[in-house]
CSV table of C-alpha atoms in Angstrom, one decimal:
chain,number,residue,atom,x,y,z
A,9,MET,CA,-69.9,183.9,-92.4
A,10,ILE,CA,-72.4,182.3,-90.0
A,11,GLU,CA,-71.3,180.0,-87.2
A,12,LEU,CA,-73.0,178.2,-84.3
A,13,THR,CA,-70.4,176.5,-82.2
A,14,HIS,CA,-69.7,174.9,-78.8
A,15,ASP,CA,-66.1,176.1,-79.1
A,16,ALA,CA,-64.8,179.4,-77.6
A,17,LEU,CA,-65.2,182.3,-80.1
A,18,ASP,CA,-62.1,183.9,-81.4
A,19,PRO,CA,-63.1,187.5,-82.2
A,20,GLU,CA,-59.9,188.3,-84.1
A,21,LYS,CA,-60.5,185.4,-86.5
A,22,ILE,CA,-64.1,186.3,-87.0
A,23,THR,CA,-63.3,190.0,-87.5
A,24,ALA,CA,-60.6,189.0,-90.0
A,25,LYS,CA,-63.4,187.6,-92.3
A,26,VAL,CA,-64.7,191.1,-92.9
A,27,TYR,CA,-61.4,192.9,-93.6
A,28,ARG,CA,-61.1,194.2,-97.2
A,29,ASP,CA,-58.7,196.8,-98.6
A,30,THR,CA,-61.7,198.6,-100.0
A,31,ASN,CA,-63.2,199.0,-96.5
A,32,GLY,CA,-62.5,201.8,-94.2
A,33,ALA,CA,-64.4,200.6,-91.2
A,34,VAL,CA,-64.9,197.5,-89.2
A,35,VAL,CA,-67.4,197.5,-86.3
A,36,THR,CA,-67.4,194.5,-84.0
A,37,PHE,CA,-69.9,193.6,-81.3
A,38,LEU,CA,-68.9,191.1,-78.6
A,39,GLY,CA,-71.6,189.8,-76.3
A,40,THR,CA,-70.0,188.7,-73.1
A,41,THR,CA,-71.5,186.9,-70.2
A,42,ARG,CA,-72.2,189.0,-67.1
A,43,ASP,CA,-71.4,187.9,-63.6
A,44,ASN,CA,-74.6,189.1,-62.0
A,45,PHE,CA,-78.3,189.4,-62.4
A,46,GLU,CA,-80.0,191.9,-60.1
A,47,GLY,CA,-77.2,191.5,-57.6
A,48,LYS,CA,-77.3,187.7,-57.7
A,49,GLN,CA,-74.0,186.1,-58.6
A,50,VAL,CA,-74.1,184.1,-61.9
A,51,LEU,CA,-71.7,181.2,-61.9
A,52,THR,CA,-72.0,180.1,-65.5
A,53,LEU,CA,-74.4,180.3,-68.5
A,54,GLU,CA,-75.9,177.5,-70.5
A,55,TYR,CA,-76.9,178.3,-74.1
A,56,GLU,CA,-79.3,176.0,-75.9
A,57,ALA,CA,-80.2,176.4,-79.5
A,58,PHE,CA,-82.7,174.9,-82.0
A,59,ASP,CA,-79.7,174.4,-84.3
A,60,GLU,CA,-81.1,174.2,-87.8
A,61,MET,CA,-83.5,177.1,-87.3
A,62,ALA,CA,-80.9,179.2,-85.4
A,63,ILE,CA,-78.4,178.9,-88.3
A,64,LYS,CA,-81.2,179.8,-90.8
A,65,LYS,CA,-82.3,182.8,-88.8
A,66,LEU,CA,-78.7,184.0,-88.3
A,67,GLU,CA,-78.2,183.9,-92.0
A,68,GLU,CA,-81.5,185.7,-92.6
A,69,VAL,CA,-80.4,188.5,-90.2
A,70,ARG,CA,-77.1,188.6,-92.1
A,71,GLN,CA,-78.8,188.9,-95.4
A,72,GLU,CA,-81.2,191.6,-94.1
A,73,MET,CA,-78.3,193.8,-92.9
A,74,MET,CA,-76.4,193.4,-96.2
A,75,ALA,CA,-79.5,194.4,-98.2
A,76,GLU,CA,-80.6,197.2,-95.9
A,77,PHE,CA,-77.2,198.8,-95.5
A,78,GLY,CA,-75.6,197.9,-98.8
A,79,LEU,CA,-72.9,195.8,-97.2
A,80,GLU,CA,-70.9,192.8,-98.3
A,81,GLN,CA,-69.1,191.7,-95.2
A,82,VAL,CA,-71.1,190.6,-92.3
A,83,ALA,CA,-69.9,187.8,-90.0
A,84,ILE,CA,-71.9,186.3,-87.1
A,85,SER,CA,-70.8,183.7,-84.7
A,86,HIS,CA,-72.9,182.4,-81.7
A,87,ARG,CA,-71.6,180.1,-79.1
A,88,VAL,CA,-73.8,177.4,-77.5
A,89,GLY,CA,-73.3,175.1,-74.5
A,90,THR,CA,-71.7,176.1,-71.3
A,91,VAL,CA,-70.1,179.6,-71.4
A,92,GLY,CA,-68.1,180.8,-68.4
A,93,ILE,CA,-68.4,184.3,-67.0
A,94,GLY,CA,-66.7,187.0,-69.0
A,95,GLU,CA,-66.5,184.7,-72.0
A,96,ILE,CA,-67.8,185.7,-75.4
A,97,SER,CA,-71.2,184.3,-76.5
A,98,LEU,CA,-71.8,186.3,-79.6
A,99,VAL,CA,-69.6,188.1,-82.2
A,100,VAL,CA,-71.0,190.3,-85.0
A,101,ALA,CA,-68.4,191.8,-87.3
A,102,ILE,CA,-69.2,194.2,-90.1
A,103,GLY,CA,-66.8,195.6,-92.7
A,104,SER,CA,-67.9,198.6,-94.7
A,105,PRO,CA,-66.3,201.4,-96.8
A,106,HIS,CA,-67.9,203.9,-94.3
A,107,ARG,CA,-68.5,203.7,-90.6
A,108,LYS,CA,-72.1,204.8,-90.4
A,109,GLU,CA,-73.5,201.8,-92.2
A,110,ALA,CA,-71.2,199.5,-90.2
A,111,PHE,CA,-72.4,200.9,-86.8
A,112,TYR,CA,-76.1,200.9,-87.7
A,113,ALA,CA,-75.9,197.4,-89.2
A,114,CYS,CA,-74.0,195.9,-86.3
A,115,HIS,CA,-76.4,197.4,-83.7
A,116,LYS,CA,-79.5,196.3,-85.7
A,117,ALA,CA,-78.0,192.8,-86.3
A,118,VAL,CA,-77.6,192.3,-82.5
A,119,ASP,CA,-81.1,193.6,-81.8
A,120,ARG,CA,-82.6,191.2,-84.5
A,121,ILE,CA,-80.5,188.2,-83.3
A,122,LYS,CA,-82.0,188.7,-79.8
A,123,GLU,CA,-85.5,188.9,-81.2
A,124,VAL,CA,-85.7,186.1,-83.8
A,125,VAL,CA,-82.9,183.5,-83.3
A,126,PRO,CA,-84.1,180.5,-81.4
A,127,ILE,CA,-81.3,180.4,-78.8
A,128,TRP,CA,-82.0,180.4,-75.0
A,129,LYS,CA,-79.7,181.3,-72.2
A,130,LYS,CA,-79.9,179.9,-68.7
A,131,GLU,CA,-78.2,181.6,-65.8
A,132,VAL,CA,-76.8,179.2,-63.2
A,133,TYR,CA,-76.6,180.5,-59.6
A,134,GLN,CA,-75.3,178.9,-56.4
A,135,ASP,CA,-78.9,178.1,-55.4
A,136,GLY,CA,-80.7,177.5,-58.7
A,137,SER,CA,-81.0,178.6,-62.3
A,138,ARG,CA,-83.2,180.7,-64.5
A,139,TRP,CA,-84.0,180.8,-68.2
A,140,VAL,CA,-83.5,184.4,-69.3
A,141,ALA,CA,-86.7,185.5,-71.0
A,142,CYS,CA,-85.3,188.3,-73.0
A,143,GLU,CA,-82.5,190.8,-72.4
A,144,ASP,CA,-83.2,193.8,-70.2
A,145,HIS,CA,-86.6,192.4,-69.4
A,146,GLU,CA,-87.8,192.9,-65.8
A,147,PHE,CA,-88.1,189.3,-64.9
A,148,SER,CA,-88.3,187.9,-61.4
A,149,PRO,CA,-86.7,184.4,-61.1
A,150,ALA,CA,-89.6,183.5,-58.8
A,151,GLU,CA,-92.2,183.8,-61.6
A,152,SER,CA,-90.0,182.1,-64.1
A,153,HIS,CA,-92.5,181.7,-66.9
A,154,GLY,CA,-92.5,182.3,-70.6
A,155,HIS,CA,-92.9,185.8,-72.0
A,156,ALA,CA,-94.2,186.7,-75.4
A,157,HIS,CA,-92.3,189.1,-77.6
B,20,MET,CA,-103.3,163.1,-86.9
B,21,GLU,CA,-100.5,162.7,-84.4
B,22,LEU,CA,-97.7,165.2,-84.4
B,23,ASN,CA,-94.4,164.9,-82.7
B,24,VAL,CA,-93.8,168.3,-81.1
B,25,ARG,CA,-90.3,169.3,-80.1
B,26,LEU,CA,-89.7,171.4,-77.0
B,27,PHE,CA,-86.7,173.6,-76.1
B,28,ALA,CA,-85.2,175.2,-73.1
B,29,LEU,CA,-87.9,176.4,-70.6
B,30,TYR,CA,-90.7,174.4,-72.3
B,31,ARG,CA,-88.6,171.3,-72.4
B,32,GLU,CA,-87.9,171.6,-68.7
B,33,ARG,CA,-91.5,172.4,-67.8
B,34,ALA,CA,-92.8,169.4,-69.8
B,35,GLY,CA,-90.0,167.2,-68.6
B,36,ALA,CA,-89.6,165.9,-72.2
B,37,ASN,CA,-87.8,166.8,-75.4
B,38,THR,CA,-90.8,165.8,-77.5
B,39,ILE,CA,-94.5,165.4,-76.8
B,40,SER,CA,-97.1,163.7,-79.0
B,41,VAL,CA,-100.1,165.9,-79.8
B,42,ALA,CA,-103.2,164.6,-81.5
B,43,VAL,CA,-105.1,167.2,-83.7
B,44,ASN,CA,-107.7,166.9,-86.5
B,45,ASP,CA,-106.6,166.7,-90.1
B,46,GLY,CA,-106.4,170.2,-91.4
B,47,ALA,CA,-105.7,171.6,-88.0
B,48,THR,CA,-103.9,174.9,-87.8
B,49,VAL,CA,-101.0,176.1,-85.6
B,50,ALA,CA,-103.7,177.8,-83.4
B,51,ASP,CA,-105.5,174.4,-83.0
B,52,LEU,CA,-102.2,172.8,-82.0
B,53,THR,CA,-101.3,175.4,-79.3
B,54,ALA,CA,-104.9,175.1,-77.9
B,55,GLU,CA,-104.4,171.3,-77.6
B,56,VAL,CA,-100.9,171.7,-76.1
B,57,ARG,CA,-102.4,174.0,-73.5
B,58,ARG,CA,-105.0,171.3,-72.6
B,59,GLN,CA,-102.3,168.6,-72.3
B,60,LEU,CA,-99.8,170.8,-70.5
B,61,PRO,CA,-101.7,173.6,-68.7
B,62,ASN,CA,-98.5,174.7,-66.9
B,63,LEU,CA,-96.3,175.1,-70.0
B,64,ALA,CA,-97.1,178.8,-70.4
B,65,PRO,CA,-99.5,181.1,-68.7
B,66,PRO,CA,-102.6,182.1,-70.6
B,67,GLU,CA,-101.4,185.6,-71.4
B,68,VAL,CA,-98.3,184.3,-73.0
B,69,ASN,CA,-98.5,183.4,-76.7
B,70,ILE,CA,-96.9,180.0,-77.5
B,71,VAL,CA,-94.8,180.5,-80.5
B,72,VAL,CA,-94.6,177.7,-83.0
B,73,ALA,CA,-92.0,176.8,-85.6
B,74,VAL,CA,-93.0,174.6,-88.5
B,75,ASN,CA,-90.1,173.1,-90.5
B,76,ALA,CA,-87.6,175.4,-88.9
B,77,ASP,CA,-89.4,178.7,-89.5
B,78,TYR,CA,-91.9,180.7,-87.4
B,79,ALA,CA,-95.5,179.8,-88.4
B,80,ALA,CA,-98.5,182.1,-88.0
B,81,PRO,CA,-101.6,180.8,-86.1
B,82,ASP,CA,-103.5,180.1,-89.3
B,83,VAL,CA,-100.9,177.9,-90.9
B,84,ILE,CA,-102.3,174.4,-91.6
B,85,LEU,CA,-100.3,171.5,-90.3
B,86,LYS,CA,-99.5,168.4,-92.3
B,87,PRO,CA,-98.5,165.0,-91.1
B,88,GLY,CA,-94.7,164.8,-90.9
B,89,ASP,CA,-94.2,168.5,-90.3
B,90,ASP,CA,-91.3,169.3,-88.0
B,91,VAL,CA,-93.2,171.2,-85.3
B,92,CYS,CA,-91.3,173.0,-82.4
B,93,LEU,CA,-92.5,175.2,-79.6
B,94,ILE,CA,-90.3,178.2,-79.2
B,95,PRO,CA,-90.1,179.8,-75.8
B,96,PRO,CA,-89.1,183.5,-75.6
B,97,VAL,CA,-85.6,183.6,-77.1
B,98,SER,CA,-82.7,185.0,-75.2
B,99,GLY,CA,-79.6,184.6,-77.3
B,100,GLY,CA,-76.7,187.0,-77.7
C,97,MET,CA,-56.6,203.9,-72.2
C,98,ILE,CA,-55.3,206.4,-74.7
C,99,GLU,CA,-52.4,205.6,-77.1
C,100,LEU,CA,-50.8,207.4,-80.0
C,101,THR,CA,-48.2,205.2,-81.5
C,102,HIS,CA,-46.0,204.5,-84.6
C,103,ASP,CA,-46.4,200.8,-84.0
C,104,ALA,CA,-49.0,198.5,-85.6
C,105,LEU,CA,-52.2,198.5,-83.6
C,106,ASP,CA,-53.3,195.2,-82.0
C,107,PRO,CA,-57.1,195.3,-81.8
C,108,GLU,CA,-57.3,192.3,-79.5
C,109,LYS,CA,-54.9,193.8,-77.0
C,110,ILE,CA,-56.8,197.1,-77.0
C,111,THR,CA,-60.2,195.4,-76.7
C,112,ALA,CA,-58.9,193.4,-73.8
C,113,LYS,CA,-58.5,196.6,-71.8
C,114,VAL,CA,-62.3,197.1,-71.7
C,115,TYR,CA,-63.4,193.5,-70.8
C,116,ARG,CA,-65.0,193.3,-67.3
C,117,ASP,CA,-67.1,190.5,-65.9
C,118,THR,CA,-69.8,193.1,-65.1
C,119,ASN,CA,-70.0,194.0,-68.8
C,120,GLY,CA,-72.3,192.4,-71.3
C,121,ALA,CA,-71.2,194.3,-74.4
C,122,VAL,CA,-68.0,195.3,-76.1
C,123,VAL,CA,-68.2,197.4,-79.2
C,124,THR,CA,-65.1,197.9,-81.2
C,125,PHE,CA,-64.4,200.2,-84.2
C,126,LEU,CA,-61.4,199.6,-86.4
C,127,GLY,CA,-60.5,202.3,-88.9
C,128,THR,CA,-58.7,200.7,-91.7
C,129,THR,CA,-56.9,202.4,-94.6
C,130,ARG,CA,-58.7,202.1,-98.0
C,131,ASP,CA,-56.9,201.3,-101.2
C,132,ASN,CA,-58.7,203.9,-103.3
C,133,PHE,CA,-59.9,207.5,-103.4
C,134,GLU,CA,-62.4,208.3,-106.2
C,135,GLY,CA,-61.0,205.4,-108.2
C,136,LYS,CA,-57.4,206.4,-107.7
C,137,GLN,CA,-55.1,203.8,-106.3
C,138,VAL,CA,-53.7,204.7,-102.9
C,139,LEU,CA,-50.3,203.2,-102.2
C,140,THR,CA,-49.8,204.1,-98.6
C,141,LEU,CA,-50.9,206.6,-96.0
C,142,GLU,CA,-48.9,209.0,-93.9
C,143,TYR,CA,-50.4,210.1,-90.6
C,144,GLU,CA,-49.0,213.2,-88.9
C,145,ALA,CA,-50.1,214.3,-85.4
C,146,PHE,CA,-49.6,217.3,-83.1
C,147,ASP,CA,-48.7,214.8,-80.5
C,148,GLU,CA,-49.3,216.6,-77.1
C,149,MET,CA,-52.6,218.1,-78.3
C,150,ALA,CA,-53.7,214.9,-80.0
C,151,ILE,CA,-53.3,212.9,-76.8
C,152,LYS,CA,-55.0,215.6,-74.8
C,153,LYS,CA,-58.0,215.6,-77.2
C,154,LEU,CA,-58.2,211.9,-77.4
C,155,GLU,CA,-58.4,211.8,-73.6
C,156,GLU,CA,-61.1,214.6,-73.7
C,157,VAL,CA,-63.2,212.5,-76.2
C,158,ARG,CA,-62.8,209.5,-73.9
C,159,GLN,CA,-63.9,211.5,-70.9
C,160,GLU,CA,-66.9,213.0,-72.8
C,161,MET,CA,-68.1,209.5,-73.8
C,162,MET,CA,-67.7,208.1,-70.3
C,163,ALA,CA,-69.7,211.0,-68.8
C,164,GLU,CA,-72.4,211.2,-71.5
C,165,PHE,CA,-73.1,207.4,-71.6
C,166,GLY,CA,-72.2,206.5,-68.0
C,167,LEU,CA,-69.4,204.2,-69.1
C,168,GLU,CA,-66.2,203.2,-67.4
C,169,GLN,CA,-64.3,201.3,-70.1
C,170,VAL,CA,-63.3,203.3,-73.1
C,171,ALA,CA,-60.0,202.7,-74.9
C,172,ILE,CA,-58.7,204.6,-77.9
C,173,SER,CA,-55.5,204.0,-79.9
C,174,HIS,CA,-54.4,206.0,-82.9
C,175,ARG,CA,-51.5,205.1,-85.1
C,176,VAL,CA,-49.3,207.7,-86.7
C,177,GLY,CA,-46.5,207.5,-89.3
C,178,THR,CA,-46.7,205.4,-92.4
C,179,VAL,CA,-49.6,203.0,-92.5
C,180,GLY,CA,-50.0,200.4,-95.3
C,181,ILE,CA,-53.2,199.7,-97.1
C,182,GLY,CA,-55.6,197.6,-95.2
C,183,GLU,CA,-53.9,198.3,-91.9
C,184,ILE,CA,-55.5,199.7,-88.8
C,185,SER,CA,-55.1,203.4,-88.1
C,186,LEU,CA,-57.7,203.7,-85.3
C,187,VAL,CA,-59.2,201.5,-82.6
C,188,VAL,CA,-62.0,202.6,-80.3
C,189,ALA,CA,-63.1,199.9,-77.9
C,190,ILE,CA,-66.0,200.3,-75.4
C,191,GLY,CA,-67.1,198.0,-72.7
C,192,SER,CA,-70.5,198.4,-71.1
C,193,PRO,CA,-73.1,196.5,-69.1
C,194,HIS,CA,-75.5,197.0,-72.0
C,195,ARG,CA,-75.0,197.3,-75.8
C,196,LYS,CA,-77.0,200.5,-76.6
C,197,GLU,CA,-74.6,202.7,-74.7
C,198,ALA,CA,-71.6,200.9,-76.2
C,199,PHE,CA,-72.8,201.4,-79.8
C,200,TYR,CA,-73.7,205.0,-79.3
C,201,ALA,CA,-70.6,205.9,-77.5
C,202,CYS,CA,-68.3,204.1,-80.0
C,203,HIS,CA,-69.9,205.8,-83.0
C,204,LYS,CA,-69.9,209.2,-81.4
C,205,ALA,CA,-66.3,208.8,-80.2
C,206,VAL,CA,-65.1,208.1,-83.8
C,207,ASP,CA,-67.1,211.1,-85.1
C,208,ARG,CA,-65.6,213.3,-82.4
C,209,ILE,CA,-62.0,212.0,-83.0
C,210,LYS,CA,-62.4,212.9,-86.7
C,211,GLU,CA,-63.6,216.4,-85.8
C,212,VAL,CA,-61.3,217.5,-83.0
C,213,VAL,CA,-58.1,215.5,-82.8
C,214,PRO,CA,-55.2,217.2,-84.6
C,215,ILE,CA,-54.1,214.3,-86.7
C,216,TRP,CA,-53.7,214.5,-90.5
C,217,LYS,CA,-53.7,211.9,-93.1
C,218,LYS,CA,-51.9,212.0,-96.5
C,219,GLU,CA,-52.8,209.6,-99.2
C,220,VAL,CA,-49.8,208.7,-101.4
C,221,TYR,CA,-50.5,207.8,-105.0
C,222,GLN,CA,-48.3,206.6,-107.9
C,223,ASP,CA,-48.2,210.2,-109.2
C,224,GLY,CA,-48.5,212.4,-106.1
C,225,SER,CA,-50.2,212.7,-102.8
C,226,ARG,CA,-53.0,214.6,-101.1
C,227,TRP,CA,-53.7,215.7,-97.6
C,228,VAL,CA,-57.2,214.5,-96.8
C,229,ALA,CA,-59.3,217.4,-95.6
C,230,CYS,CA,-61.9,215.5,-93.8
C,231,GLU,CA,-63.5,212.1,-94.3
C,232,ASP,CA,-66.4,211.8,-96.7
C,233,HIS,CA,-65.8,215.4,-97.9
C,234,GLU,CA,-66.2,215.9,-101.6
C,235,PHE,CA,-62.7,217.1,-102.2
C,236,SER,CA,-60.9,217.3,-105.5
C,237,PRO,CA,-57.1,216.6,-105.3
C,238,ALA,CA,-56.7,219.4,-107.9
C,239,GLU,CA,-57.9,222.1,-105.5
C,240,SER,CA,-56.1,220.6,-102.6
C,241,HIS,CA,-56.5,223.4,-100.1
C,242,GLY,CA,-57.6,223.7,-96.5
C,243,HIS,CA,-61.2,223.4,-95.5
C,244,ALA,CA,-62.9,224.7,-92.4
C,245,HIS,CA,-65.0,222.5,-90.2
D,279,MET,CA,-43.8,240.6,-79.8
D,280,GLU,CA,-42.4,237.9,-81.9
D,281,LEU,CA,-44.2,234.5,-81.8
D,282,ASN,CA,-42.9,231.2,-83.0
D,283,VAL,CA,-45.8,229.6,-84.8
D,284,ARG,CA,-45.7,225.9,-85.5
D,285,LEU,CA,-47.2,224.4,-88.7
D,286,PHE,CA,-48.4,220.9,-89.4
D,287,ALA,CA,-49.3,218.8,-92.4
D,288,LEU,CA,-50.7,220.8,-95.2
D,289,TYR,CA,-49.7,224.2,-93.7
D,290,ARG,CA,-46.2,223.0,-93.0
D,291,GLU,CA,-45.8,221.8,-96.6
D,292,ARG,CA,-47.4,225.0,-98.1
D,293,ALA,CA,-45.1,227.2,-96.0
D,294,GLY,CA,-42.1,224.9,-96.6
D,295,ALA,CA,-41.2,225.3,-92.9
D,296,ASN,CA,-42.1,223.6,-89.5
D,297,THR,CA,-42.1,227.0,-87.8
D,298,ILE,CA,-42.6,230.6,-88.8
D,299,SER,CA,-41.9,233.7,-86.9
D,300,VAL,CA,-44.8,236.1,-86.7
D,301,ALA,CA,-44.6,239.7,-85.3
D,302,VAL,CA,-47.7,241.0,-83.6
D,303,ASN,CA,-48.4,243.9,-81.2
D,304,ASP,CA,-48.5,243.2,-77.5
D,305,GLY,CA,-52.0,242.3,-76.5
D,306,ALA,CA,-52.7,240.9,-80.0
D,307,THR,CA,-55.5,238.3,-80.3
D,308,VAL,CA,-55.6,235.1,-82.2
D,309,ALA,CA,-57.5,236.9,-84.9
D,310,ASP,CA,-54.7,239.5,-85.2
D,311,LEU,CA,-52.2,236.6,-85.5
D,312,THR,CA,-54.1,234.9,-88.3
D,313,ALA,CA,-54.5,238.2,-90.2
D,314,GLU,CA,-50.7,238.7,-90.0
D,315,VAL,CA,-50.1,235.1,-91.0
D,316,ARG,CA,-52.3,235.7,-94.1
D,317,ARG,CA,-50.2,238.7,-95.0
D,318,GLN,CA,-47.0,236.8,-94.6
D,319,LEU,CA,-48.2,233.6,-96.3
D,320,PRO,CA,-51.1,234.6,-98.7
D,321,ASN,CA,-51.2,231.0,-100.1
D,322,LEU,CA,-51.4,229.2,-96.8
D,323,ALA,CA,-55.2,229.0,-96.9
D,324,PRO,CA,-57.8,230.6,-99.2
D,325,PRO,CA,-59.8,233.5,-97.8
D,326,GLU,CA,-63.0,231.6,-97.2
D,327,VAL,CA,-61.1,229.1,-95.1
D,328,ASN,CA,-60.8,229.8,-91.4
D,329,ILE,CA,-57.3,229.3,-90.1
D,330,VAL,CA,-57.7,227.4,-86.8
D,331,VAL,CA,-55.2,228.2,-84.1
D,332,ALA,CA,-54.1,226.2,-81.0
D,333,VAL,CA,-52.6,228.0,-78.1
D,334,ASN,CA,-50.7,225.8,-75.6
D,335,ALA,CA,-52.1,222.7,-77.1
D,336,ASP,CA,-55.8,223.6,-77.1
D,337,TYR,CA,-58.1,225.3,-79.6
D,338,ALA,CA,-58.2,229.1,-79.1
D,339,ALA,CA,-61.1,231.3,-80.1
D,340,PRO,CA,-60.3,234.4,-82.2
D,341,ASP,CA,-60.6,236.8,-79.3
D,342,VAL,CA,-58.0,235.0,-77.1
D,343,ILE,CA,-55.1,237.3,-76.2
D,344,LEU,CA,-51.6,236.0,-77.0
D,345,LYS,CA,-48.7,236.2,-74.6
D,346,PRO,CA,-45.0,236.0,-75.2
D,347,GLY,CA,-43.9,232.4,-75.0
D,348,ASP,CA,-47.3,230.9,-75.9
D,349,ASP,CA,-47.1,227.7,-77.9
D,350,VAL,CA,-49.0,228.7,-81.0
D,351,CYS,CA,-49.8,226.2,-83.7
D,352,LEU,CA,-51.8,226.4,-86.9
D,353,ILE,CA,-54.2,223.5,-87.3
D,354,PRO,CA,-55.2,222.5,-90.8
D,355,PRO,CA,-58.5,220.7,-91.2
D,356,VAL,CA,-58.0,217.5,-89.3
D,357,SER,CA,-58.4,214.1,-91.0
D,358,GLY,CA,-57.5,211.5,-88.4
D,359,GLY,CA,-59.2,208.1,-87.9
């Protein structure tokens, strides 16, 4: 139920993993690559991962969500390498008898993935590039340095 | 002891290398290692930024003691998703 | 972006409506039909709608979510008629620059749909059937009467 | 006036009809209508259950005044999704 891949993600295939006749709800998150950063046009994104640890951490997040929300179906796929604009970089799919747990678990899983999984995203512009420090972080490309969590 | 320290993403680009060799005393901790890394590569991360270390593919606290052969990696701020 | 249909729902097609290169998040809810009710095997489900009003209310929910969460892409499709076990009866797909709004809006949209849209679900068993009063409601098939919201 | 009242789902099955004809005074409200419906069909809904009414495809409060030709529907507890 965990996948780290250079291939394009197929949300339908990943979501299909969490369908069960005993479930009434499937909540899916698709992370897609945005075409701009503070008005600057992004041409493409490069995702780099520390593979062994990323897979381990993705599985940890999966297990955490299953334990915390009493779930059995949690699938996570993360893409690495070059990802074009508008393409899917992350899929989290949760199947659950009831929707509340599915929504909470899916949201928290994405938050945790962005906190703990050693994957890095570089935005490539016409005139340069920038390692994204962390999502929604006010970060000027000029002072492109590391930032503690 | 001499440790091979792997770098990723921003740190890899700043250092211009996938791996650096860092010499620390036997019994050195993760904190000792990052102090030594800062001496070798003062521009890797500004002083106010904590350099996060993974030992054997898991996050390691500053007081963890390093052993020869440990897989040591420096983890820049993550930005997956 | 609103659909009430007898045909099988295609989640990928519905989700595709909310993709934009300016969006970083797509959250999708799939409501699927469960195979049991309090241990009783459900054979199939029958959805009935007051069509004109259901479409109007679905569009109202959509507009509410767009206004409350500052969104532009909200798609809702609800199936009616006979729906087999494990099939999809409802799809809500939200596209948003950021994930928080997408998760909140999707969850709230589903809650609101279940509160205000005049659609009714009948569970068909081997030995009878039951109009479901409202989801997660402790409701004994024996005293199968209406229940105010 | 005579109103054609449409029934759905549980109410349709309980009444054994898609539509019932209900006579109310001119100027009658939604509350007057549901009172009359309860007289005609005492088993449609138990007394503690509020019979929800839609007029012209929108929910109507008990004090809404009905007009001839209004599209009046009784809405059992919804269970979509």
